[in-house]
Coordinates of N, CA and C in Angstrom, one line a residue:
Chain A
G1 N -38.5 -36.5 31.4 CA -39.9 -36.4 31.1 C -40.2 -35.9 29.8
E2 N -41.5 -35.9 29.4 CA -41.8 -35.4 28.0 C -42.1 -33.9 28.1
S3 N -41.8 -33.2 27.1 CA -42.1 -31.8 27.0 C -42.2 -31.3 25.6
V4 N -43.0 -30.3 25.4 CA -43.1 -29.7 24.1 C -42.9 -28.2 24.3
G5 N -42.0 -27.6 23.7 CA -41.8 -26.2 23.9 C -41.6 -25.4 22.6
L6 N -41.7 -24.1 22.7 CA -41.6 -23.2 21.6 C -40.4 -22.3 21.7
H7 N -39.8 -22.0 20.6 CA -38.6 -21.2 20.7 C -38.9 -19.7 20.8
L8 N -39.9 -19.2 20.1 CA -40.2 -17.8 20.1 C -41.6 -17.5 20.6
P9 N -41.7 -16.7 21.7 CA -43.0 -16.4 22.2 C -43.9 -15.5 21.3
T10 N -43.2 -14.6 20.6 CA -44.0 -13.6 19.7 C -43.3 -13.5 18.4
L11 N -44.1 -13.6 17.3 CA -43.6 -13.4 16.0 C -44.4 -12.4 15.3
S12 N -43.7 -11.3 14.8 CA -44.4 -10.3 14.0 C -44.0 -10.4 12.5
V13 N -45.0 -10.4 11.7 CA -44.7 -10.5 10.2 C -45.6 -9.5 9.5
Q14 N -45.1 -9.1 8.3 CA -45.9 -8.2 7.5 C -46.9 -9.0 6.7
E15 N -48.1 -8.4 6.5 CA -49.1 -9.1 5.7 C -48.5 -9.5 4.3
G16 N -48.8 -10.7 3.9 CA -48.3 -11.2 2.6 C -47.0 -12.0 2.7
D17 N -46.2 -11.7 3.8 CA -45.0 -12.5 4.0 C -45.3 -13.9 4.5
N18 N -44.3 -14.8 4.4 CA -44.5 -16.1 5.0 C -44.1 -16.1 6.4
S19 N -44.8 -16.9 7.2 CA -44.5 -17.0 8.6 C -43.9 -18.4 8.9
I20 N -43.0 -18.5 9.8 CA -42.5 -19.8 10.3 C -42.5 -19.8 11.8
I21 N -43.2 -20.8 12.3 CA -43.3 -20.9 13.8 C -42.7 -22.2 14.1
N22 N -41.8 -22.2 15.1 CA -41.0 -23.4 15.5 C -41.4 -24.0 16.8
C23 N -41.1 -25.2 17.0 CA -41.4 -26.0 18.2 C -40.4 -27.1 18.4
A24 N -40.0 -27.3 19.6 CA -39.1 -28.4 20.0 C -39.9 -29.4 20.8
Y25 N -39.6 -30.6 20.6 CA -40.3 -31.7 21.4 C -39.2 -32.6 22.0
S26 N -39.6 -33.4 23.0 CA -38.6 -34.3 23.6 C -39.1 -35.7 23.6
N27 N -40.4 -36.0 23.4 CA -40.9 -37.3 23.5 C -40.9 -38.0 22.2
S28 N -39.9 -38.9 22.0 CA -39.7 -39.6 20.7 C -40.8 -40.6 20.5
A29 N -41.6 -40.9 21.5 CA -42.6 -42.0 21.4 C -43.9 -41.4 20.8
S30 N -44.0 -40.1 20.6 CA -45.2 -39.5 20.0 C -45.5 -40.0 18.6
D31 N -46.7 -40.3 18.3 CA -47.1 -40.7 17.0 C -47.4 -39.6 16.0
Y32 N -48.0 -38.6 16.6 CA -48.5 -37.5 15.8 C -48.1 -36.1 16.5
F33 N -47.9 -35.2 15.6 CA -47.6 -33.8 16.0 C -48.6 -32.9 15.3
I34 N -49.1 -32.0 16.1 CA -50.3 -31.3 15.6 C -50.1 -29.8 15.9
W35 N -50.6 -29.0 15.0 CA -50.6 -27.5 15.2 C -52.0 -27.1 15.4
Y36 N -52.2 -26.3 16.5 CA -53.5 -25.7 16.8 C -53.3 -24.1 16.8
K37 N -54.4 -23.5 16.4 CA -54.5 -22.0 16.4 C -55.5 -21.6 17.4
Q38 N -55.2 -20.7 18.2 CA -56.1 -20.2 19.2 C -56.3 -18.7 19.1
E39 N -57.4 -18.3 18.7 CA -57.8 -16.8 18.6 C -58.3 -16.4 20.0
S40 N -58.2 -15.1 20.2 CA -58.6 -14.6 21.5 C -60.0 -15.0 21.9
G41 N -60.1 -15.6 23.1 CA -61.4 -15.9 23.6 C -62.0 -17.2 23.0
K42 N -61.2 -17.9 22.3 CA -61.8 -19.1 21.6 C -60.9 -20.3 22.0
G43 N -61.5 -21.5 21.7 CA -60.7 -22.7 22.0 C -59.7 -23.0 20.9
P44 N -58.8 -23.9 21.1 CA -57.8 -24.3 20.1 C -58.5 -24.9 18.9
Q45 N -58.0 -24.5 17.7 CA -58.6 -24.9 16.4 C -57.5 -25.7 15.7
F46 N -57.9 -26.9 15.3 CA -56.9 -27.8 14.6 C -56.6 -27.1 13.3
I47 N -55.2 -27.2 13.0 CA -54.8 -26.7 11.7 C -54.3 -27.8 10.8
I48 N -53.3 -28.6 11.3 CA -52.7 -29.6 10.5 C -52.0 -30.5 11.4
D49 N -51.9 -31.8 11.1 CA -51.1 -32.7 11.8 C -50.1 -33.5 10.9
I50 N -49.2 -34.1 11.5 CA -48.2 -34.9 10.8 C -47.9 -36.2 11.6
R51 N -47.9 -37.3 10.9 CA -47.5 -38.5 11.6 C -46.0 -38.6 11.7
S52 N -45.6 -39.3 12.7 CA -44.1 -39.3 13.0 C -43.3 -40.0 11.9
N53 N -43.9 -40.7 11.0 CA -43.1 -41.4 10.0 C -43.0 -40.5 8.7
M54 N -43.5 -39.3 8.8 CA -43.4 -38.3 7.7 C -42.5 -37.2 8.1
D55 N -42.0 -36.5 7.1 CA -41.2 -35.3 7.4 C -41.8 -34.0 6.8
K56 N -42.9 -34.1 6.0 CA -43.5 -32.9 5.5 C -45.0 -33.2 5.2
R57 N -45.8 -32.2 5.5 CA -47.2 -32.4 5.1 C -47.7 -31.0 4.7
Q58 N -48.5 -30.9 3.6 CA -49.0 -29.6 3.2 C -50.5 -29.5 3.3
G59 N -51.0 -28.4 3.7 CA -52.4 -28.1 3.7 C -52.7 -26.9 2.9
Q60 N -53.8 -26.2 3.1 CA -54.1 -25.0 2.4 C -53.3 -23.9 3.1
R61 N -52.3 -23.4 2.4 CA -51.5 -22.3 2.8 C -50.6 -22.6 4.0
V62 N -50.6 -23.8 4.5 CA -49.8 -24.2 5.6 C -49.0 -25.5 5.3
T63 N -47.8 -25.5 5.8 CA -46.9 -26.7 5.7 C -46.3 -27.0 7.0
V64 N -46.4 -28.2 7.4 CA -45.7 -28.7 8.6 C -44.5 -29.5 8.3
L65 N -43.4 -29.2 8.9 CA -42.2 -29.9 8.7 C -41.7 -30.6 10.0
L66 N -41.3 -31.8 9.9 CA -40.9 -32.6 11.1 C -39.5 -33.1 10.9
N67 N -38.6 -32.7 11.8 CA -37.2 -33.2 11.8 C -37.0 -34.0 13.0
K68 N -37.1 -35.3 12.9 CA -37.0 -36.2 14.0 C -35.5 -36.3 14.6
T69 N -34.6 -36.0 13.7 CA -33.2 -36.0 14.1 C -32.9 -35.0 15.3
V70 N -33.5 -33.8 15.1 CA -33.2 -32.8 16.1 C -34.5 -32.5 16.9
K71 N -35.5 -33.3 16.7 CA -36.8 -33.2 17.4 C -37.4 -31.8 17.3
H72 N -37.6 -31.4 16.1 CA -38.0 -30.1 15.8 C -39.2 -30.1 14.8
L73 N -40.2 -29.3 15.1 CA -41.4 -29.2 14.3 C -41.6 -27.7 13.9
S74 N -42.0 -27.5 12.7 CA -42.3 -26.1 12.3 C -43.6 -26.0 11.5
L75 N -44.2 -24.9 11.6 CA -45.4 -24.6 10.9 C -45.1 -23.4 9.9
Q76 N -45.3 -23.6 8.7 CA -45.1 -22.5 7.7 C -46.4 -22.0 7.2
I77 N -46.7 -20.7 7.3 CA -47.9 -20.1 6.8 C -47.5 -19.3 5.6
A78 N -48.0 -19.6 4.4 CA -47.7 -18.8 3.2 C -48.7 -17.6 3.1
A79 N -48.1 -16.5 2.6 CA -48.9 -15.3 2.4 C -49.8 -14.9 3.6
T80 N -49.1 -14.7 4.7 CA -49.8 -14.5 6.0 C -50.8 -13.3 5.9
Q81 N -52.0 -13.6 6.4 CA -53.1 -12.6 6.4 C -53.4 -12.1 7.8
P82 N -54.1 -11.0 7.9 CA -54.5 -10.5 9.2 C -55.3 -11.5 10.1
G83 N -56.1 -12.4 9.4 CA -56.8 -13.4 10.1 C -56.0 -14.5 10.7
D84 N -54.7 -14.5 10.3 CA -53.8 -15.5 10.9 C -53.3 -15.1 12.2
S85 N -53.6 -13.9 12.6 CA -53.1 -13.4 13.9 C -53.8 -14.2 15.0
A86 N -53.0 -14.9 15.9 CA -53.5 -15.8 16.9 C -52.3 -16.3 17.7
V87 N -52.6 -17.2 18.6 CA -51.5 -17.9 19.3 C -51.5 -19.3 18.7
Y88 N -50.3 -19.8 18.3 CA -50.2 -21.1 17.7 C -49.5 -22.0 18.7
F89 N -50.1 -23.2 18.9 CA -49.6 -24.2 19.8 C -49.2 -25.4 19.0
C90 N -48.0 -25.9 19.3 CA -47.7 -27.3 18.8 C -48.2 -28.3 19.9
A91 N -48.5 -29.4 19.5 CA -48.9 -30.5 20.4 C -48.5 -31.8 19.9
E92 N -48.4 -32.7 20.8 CA -48.0 -34.1 20.4 C -48.9 -35.1 21.1
E93 N -49.0 -36.2 20.5 CA -49.7 -37.3 21.2 C -49.3 -38.6 20.6
A94 N -49.5 -39.6 21.5 CA -49.3 -41.0 21.1 C -50.7 -41.6 20.9
R95 N -51.1 -41.9 19.7 CA -52.4 -42.4 19.4 C -52.4 -43.9 19.5
T96 N -52.3 -44.3 20.8 CA -52.1 -45.8 21.0 C -53.3 -46.4 21.7
G97 N -54.2 -45.6 22.2 CA -55.3 -46.1 23.0 C -56.4 -45.1 23.1
G98 N -57.3 -45.4 24.0 CA -58.5 -44.5 24.2 C -58.2 -43.2 24.7
G99 N -57.1 -43.0 25.5 CA -56.8 -41.7 26.0 C -56.3 -40.8 25.0
N100 N -55.2 -41.0 24.4 CA -54.7 -40.2 23.3 C -54.7 -38.7 23.7
K101 N -54.1 -38.4 24.8 CA -54.1 -37.1 25.3 C -53.1 -36.2 24.5
L102 N -53.5 -35.0 24.3 CA -52.6 -34.0 23.7 C -51.7 -33.3 24.7
T103 N -50.4 -33.2 24.4 CA -49.5 -32.5 25.3 C -49.1 -31.2 24.5
F104 N -49.5 -30.1 25.0 CA -49.3 -28.8 24.3 C -48.0 -28.2 24.7
G105 N -47.5 -27.4 23.7 CA -46.4 -26.5 24.0 C -46.9 -25.2 24.6
T106 N -46.0 -24.2 24.8 CA -46.4 -23.0 25.5 C -47.0 -22.0 24.6
G107 N -46.9 -22.1 23.3 CA -47.6 -21.2 22.4 C -46.7 -20.1 21.8
T108 N -46.9 -19.7 20.6 CA -46.3 -18.5 20.0 C -47.4 -17.6 19.5
Q109 N -47.2 -16.3 19.9 CA -48.2 -15.3 19.4 C -47.7 -14.8 18.0
L110 N -48.6 -15.0 17.1 CA -48.3 -14.4 15.7 C -49.1 -13.1 15.5
K111 N -48.3 -12.1 15.2 CA -48.9 -10.8 14.9 C -48.7 -10.4 13.5
V112 N -49.7 -10.1 12.8 CA -49.6 -9.8 11.4 C -49.8 -8.3 11.2
E113 N -48.8 -7.6 10.7 CA -48.8 -6.2 10.6 C -49.2 -5.8 9.2
L114 N -50.1 -4.8 9.1 CA -50.6 -4.3 7.8 C -49.6 -3.5 7.1
Chain B
E1 N -71.7 -26.5 10.3 CA -70.6 -27.4 10.7 C -70.8 -27.8 12.2
P2 N -70.7 -29.1 12.5 CA -70.8 -29.5 13.9 C -69.7 -28.9 14.8
E3 N -70.1 -28.6 16.0 CA -69.1 -28.0 16.9 C -69.4 -28.5 18.3
V4 N -68.4 -28.4 19.1 CA -68.5 -28.7 20.6 C -69.0 -27.4 21.3
T5 N -70.0 -27.5 22.1 CA -70.5 -26.4 22.8 C -70.4 -26.5 24.3
Q6 N -70.0 -25.4 24.9 CA -69.8 -25.4 26.3 C -70.6 -24.3 27.0
T7 N -71.2 -24.7 28.2 CA -71.9 -23.7 29.0 C -71.5 -23.9 30.5
P8 N -71.5 -22.8 31.2 CA -71.7 -21.4 30.7 C -70.4 -20.9 30.1
S9 N -70.4 -19.7 29.5 CA -69.2 -19.2 29.0 C -68.3 -18.6 30.1
H10 N -68.9 -18.2 31.1 CA -68.2 -17.6 32.3 C -68.9 -18.0 33.5
Q11 N -68.1 -18.5 34.5 CA -68.7 -18.9 35.8 C -67.8 -18.3 36.9
V12 N -68.5 -17.5 37.8 CA -67.8 -17.0 39.0 C -68.4 -17.7 40.2
T13 N -67.5 -18.2 41.0 CA -67.9 -19.0 42.2 C -67.1 -18.6 43.4
Q14 N -67.7 -18.8 44.5 CA -66.9 -18.6 45.8 C -66.0 -19.8 46.1
M15 N -64.9 -19.6 46.6 CA -64.0 -20.6 47.0 C -64.7 -21.6 47.9
G16 N -64.5 -22.9 47.6 CA -65.2 -23.9 48.4 C -66.5 -24.4 47.9
Q17 N -67.0 -23.7 46.9 CA -68.3 -24.1 46.3 C -68.0 -25.1 45.2
E18 N -69.1 -25.8 44.9 CA -69.0 -26.8 43.8 C -69.5 -26.2 42.5
V19 N -68.8 -26.5 41.4 CA -69.2 -26.1 40.1 C -69.3 -27.2 39.1
I20 N -70.2 -27.1 38.2 CA -70.3 -28.1 37.1 C -70.2 -27.4 35.8
L21 N -69.3 -27.8 35.0 CA -69.1 -27.2 33.7 C -69.7 -28.2 32.7
R22 N -70.4 -27.7 31.8 CA -71.1 -28.6 30.8 C -70.6 -28.5 29.4
C23 N -70.7 -29.6 28.7 CA -70.2 -29.7 27.4 C -71.2 -30.6 26.6
V24 N -71.4 -30.2 25.4 CA -72.1 -31.1 24.4 C -71.1 -31.4 23.3
P25 N -70.6 -32.6 23.3 CA -69.6 -32.9 22.2 C -70.3 -33.1 20.9
I26 N -69.6 -33.2 19.8 CA -70.1 -33.5 18.5 C -70.8 -34.8 18.6
S27 N -72.0 -34.9 18.0 CA -72.9 -36.0 18.2 C -72.4 -37.4 18.0
N28 N -71.6 -37.6 17.0 CA -71.1 -39.0 16.7 C -69.7 -39.3 17.2
H29 N -69.2 -38.4 18.0 CA -67.9 -38.6 18.6 C -68.0 -39.5 19.8
L30 N -66.8 -40.2 20.0 CA -66.8 -41.3 21.0 C -65.8 -41.0 22.1
Y31 N -64.9 -40.1 21.9 CA -63.8 -39.8 22.8 C -64.0 -38.4 23.3
F32 N -63.9 -38.2 24.6 CA -64.2 -36.9 25.2 C -63.1 -36.5 26.2
Y33 N -62.8 -35.2 26.2 CA -61.7 -34.7 27.0 C -62.0 -33.4 27.7
W34 N -61.3 -33.2 28.8 CA -61.3 -31.9 29.4 C -59.8 -31.4 29.5
Y35 N -59.6 -30.2 29.2 CA -58.4 -29.5 29.3 C -58.6 -28.2 30.0
R36 N -57.5 -27.7 30.6 CA -57.6 -26.3 31.2 C -56.5 -25.5 30.7
Q37 N -56.7 -24.2 30.8 CA -55.6 -23.2 30.4 C -55.7 -22.1 31.4
I38 N -54.7 -22.0 32.3 CA -54.5 -20.9 33.1 C -54.1 -19.7 32.3
L39 N -54.6 -18.5 32.6 CA -54.4 -17.3 31.8 C -52.9 -17.2 31.4
G40 N -52.7 -17.1 30.1 CA -51.3 -16.9 29.5 C -50.4 -18.1 29.5
Q41 N -51.0 -19.2 29.9 CA -50.2 -20.4 29.9 C -50.6 -21.4 28.9
K42 N -50.0 -22.5 28.8 CA -50.3 -23.5 27.8 C -51.6 -24.3 28.2
V43 N -52.1 -25.0 27.3 CA -53.3 -25.9 27.5 C -52.8 -27.2 28.2
E44 N -53.5 -27.6 29.3 CA -53.1 -28.7 30.0 C -54.2 -29.8 30.0
F45 N -53.8 -31.0 29.8 CA -54.7 -32.1 29.8 C -55.2 -32.4 31.2
L46 N -56.5 -32.7 31.3 CA -57.0 -33.1 32.6 C -57.5 -34.5 32.6
V47 N -58.3 -34.9 31.6 CA -58.9 -36.2 31.7 C -59.4 -36.6 30.3
S48 N -59.4 -37.9 30.0 CA -60.0 -38.4 28.8 C -61.1 -39.5 29.2
F49 N -62.1 -39.6 28.4 CA -63.2 -40.4 28.7 C -63.7 -41.2 27.5
Y50 N -63.8 -42.5 27.6 CA -64.3 -43.3 26.5 C -65.0 -44.5 27.0
N51 N -66.1 -44.8 26.3 CA -66.9 -46.0 26.7 C -67.4 -45.9 28.1
N52 N -67.8 -44.7 28.5 CA -68.4 -44.4 29.8 C -67.4 -44.6 31.0
E53 N -66.1 -44.5 30.7 CA -65.2 -44.5 31.8 C -64.0 -43.7 31.5
I54 N -63.3 -43.3 32.5 CA -62.1 -42.5 32.4 C -61.0 -43.4 31.8
S55 N -60.4 -42.9 30.7 CA -59.3 -43.6 30.0 C -57.9 -43.2 30.7
E56 N -57.8 -41.9 30.9 CA -56.5 -41.4 31.5 C -56.8 -40.1 32.2
K57 N -56.1 -39.8 33.2 CA -56.2 -38.5 33.9 C -54.8 -38.0 34.3
S58 N -54.7 -36.7 34.4 CA -53.5 -36.1 34.8 C -53.4 -36.0 36.3
E59 N -52.2 -35.5 36.8 CA -52.0 -35.2 38.2 C -52.9 -34.1 38.7
I60 N -53.3 -33.2 37.8 CA -54.2 -32.1 38.2 C -55.5 -32.7 38.6
F61 N -56.0 -33.7 37.9 CA -57.3 -34.3 38.1 C -57.3 -35.1 39.4
D62 N -57.4 -34.4 40.5 CA -57.4 -35.1 41.8 C -58.8 -35.4 42.2
D63 N -59.0 -35.8 43.5 CA -60.3 -36.3 44.0 C -61.4 -35.2 44.0
Q64 N -61.0 -33.9 43.8 CA -61.9 -32.9 43.7 C -62.6 -32.8 42.4
F65 N -62.1 -33.5 41.4 CA -62.6 -33.4 40.1 C -63.4 -34.7 39.7
S66 N -64.4 -34.6 39.0 CA -65.1 -35.8 38.5 C -65.7 -35.5 37.1
V67 N -65.9 -36.5 36.3 CA -66.6 -36.3 35.0 C -67.7 -37.3 34.9
E68 N -68.7 -36.9 34.1 CA -69.8 -37.7 33.9 C -70.4 -37.5 32.6
R69 N -71.0 -38.5 32.0 CA -71.8 -38.4 30.8 C -73.2 -38.9 31.2
P70 N -74.0 -38.0 31.7 CA -75.3 -38.3 32.3 C -76.3 -38.8 31.3
D71 N -76.2 -38.4 30.0 CA -77.1 -38.9 29.0 C -76.3 -39.0 27.7
G72 N -77.0 -39.1 26.6 CA -76.3 -39.4 25.3 C -75.7 -38.2 24.7
S73 N -75.8 -37.0 25.4 CA -75.3 -35.8 24.7 C -74.4 -35.0 25.6
N74 N -74.6 -34.9 26.9 CA -73.8 -34.1 27.7 C -72.6 -34.8 28.3
F75 N -71.6 -33.9 28.6 CA -70.3 -34.4 29.2 C -70.0 -33.3 30.2
T76 N -69.9 -33.7 31.5 CA -69.7 -32.6 32.5 C -68.4 -32.8 33.3
L77 N -67.9 -31.7 33.8 CA -66.8 -31.7 34.7 C -67.3 -31.0 36.0
K78 N -67.1 -31.8 37.1 CA -67.5 -31.2 38.4 C -66.2 -31.0 39.2
I79 N -66.2 -29.8 39.8 CA -65.2 -29.5 40.8 C -65.9 -29.4 42.1
R80 N -65.6 -30.3 43.1 CA -66.4 -30.3 44.3 C -66.2 -29.1 45.3
S81 N -65.0 -28.8 45.5 CA -64.7 -27.7 46.4 C -63.6 -26.8 45.7
T82 N -64.1 -25.8 45.1 CA -63.2 -25.0 44.2 C -62.1 -24.2 45.1
K83 N -60.9 -24.1 44.5 CA -59.8 -23.4 45.1 C -59.5 -22.2 44.2
L84 N -58.8 -21.2 44.7 CA -58.4 -20.1 43.9 C -57.7 -20.5 42.7
E85 N -56.8 -21.5 42.9 CA -56.0 -21.9 41.7 C -56.7 -22.7 40.7
D86 N -58.0 -23.0 40.9 CA -58.8 -23.6 39.9 C -59.3 -22.6 38.8
S87 N -59.0 -21.3 39.1 CA -59.4 -20.3 38.1 C -58.6 -20.5 36.8
A88 N -59.4 -20.7 35.7 CA -58.8 -21.0 34.4 C -59.9 -21.1 33.4
M89 N -59.4 -21.2 32.1 CA -60.3 -21.6 31.0 C -60.4 -23.1 31.0
Y90 N -61.6 -23.6 30.9 CA -61.7 -25.1 30.8 C -62.3 -25.4 29.4
F91 N -61.6 -26.2 28.7 CA -62.0 -26.6 27.4 C -62.4 -28.1 27.3
C92 N -63.5 -28.3 26.7 CA -64.0 -29.6 26.4 C -63.6 -29.9 25.0
A93 N -63.2 -31.2 24.7 CA -62.9 -31.6 23.3 C -63.5 -33.0 23.1
S94 N -63.7 -33.2 21.8 CA -64.2 -34.6 21.4 C -63.5 -35.0 20.1
R95 N -63.5 -36.3 19.9 CA -63.0 -36.8 18.6 C -63.8 -38.0 18.3
Y96 N -63.9 -38.3 17.0 CA -64.7 -39.4 16.5 C -64.0 -40.7 16.9
Q97 N -62.8 -40.8 16.5 CA -62.0 -42.0 16.9 C -60.7 -41.5 17.5
G98 N -59.9 -42.5 18.0 CA -58.7 -42.1 18.6 C -57.6 -41.6 17.7
N99 N -57.8 -41.8 16.4 CA -56.8 -41.4 15.5 C -57.2 -40.2 14.6
T100 N -58.3 -39.6 15.0 CA -58.7 -38.4 14.3 C -58.5 -37.1 15.1
E101 N -58.7 -36.0 14.4 CA -58.4 -34.7 15.1 C -59.4 -34.5 16.3
A102 N -59.0 -33.8 17.3 CA -59.8 -33.4 18.4 C -60.4 -32.0 18.1
F103 N -61.7 -31.8 18.4 CA -62.3 -30.6 18.2 C -62.6 -30.0 19.6
F104 N -62.3 -28.7 19.8 CA -62.4 -28.1 21.0 C -63.6 -27.1 21.1
G105 N -64.2 -27.0 22.2 CA -65.2 -26.0 22.4 C -64.6 -24.7 22.7
Q106 N -65.5 -23.7 22.9 CA -65.1 -22.3 23.1 C -64.5 -22.1 24.5
G107 N -64.8 -23.0 25.4 CA -64.3 -22.9 26.7 C -65.3 -22.2 27.7
T108 N -65.1 -22.5 29.0 CA -65.7 -21.9 30.1 C -64.7 -21.2 31.0
R109 N -64.8 -19.9 31.1 CA -63.9 -19.2 32.0 C -64.4 -19.4 33.5
L110 N -63.6 -20.1 34.3 CA -64.0 -20.2 35.7 C -63.2 -19.2 36.5
T111 N -63.9 -18.4 37.3 CA -63.2 -17.5 38.2 C -63.6 -17.9 39.6
V112 N -62.6 -18.2 40.4 CA -62.9 -18.5 41.8 C -62.4 -17.4 42.7
V113 N -63.4 -16.9 43.5 CA -63.1 -15.7 44.3 C -63.2 -16.0 45.8

């Protein structure tokens, strides 16, 4: 069956350091892989996505890397700030029709220490 | 900035009662979704809705669940006879097209007692 999972449930980093959050997936049919950020008491917030035919995509302070050979996805956050503290979910979807449901992983708690 | 809004933010209900969770998706969006998140767990897909009909639903979305878009702005999730295990955060999401990002609301925390 399909599954998306995370290696580390909690990641603590010092403010200003770079953060790397990892995710493993098993559904090779997914078209897109997405990172969402969820702050306490809020809904998931889109950060960045990457299409399955790409291996790297950069946004503002964030970079997503996709390694299809080992079915691994990572989110790199540069110069981590206190406002980055949240739970980060990877998700995958096959954008093939009207459903296009997201399948979420279990989440990684990022804690930024001052 | 346009956003998905959900009401109420918190709903407490007796087991066996019916609840309706309400969502106002972003106005020009065409695809609508409900997800749920049991405390401390991952976000789970419930149902997707497009062109006034269900596109896909998960195993969780059984006969006790239904969705409706009663007018041009609201999107509702009804649970006919709530169970204790229905207690969770319920998130509504919408997207403009199938290949664009999904925007989530703040969620409704449903507590069944």
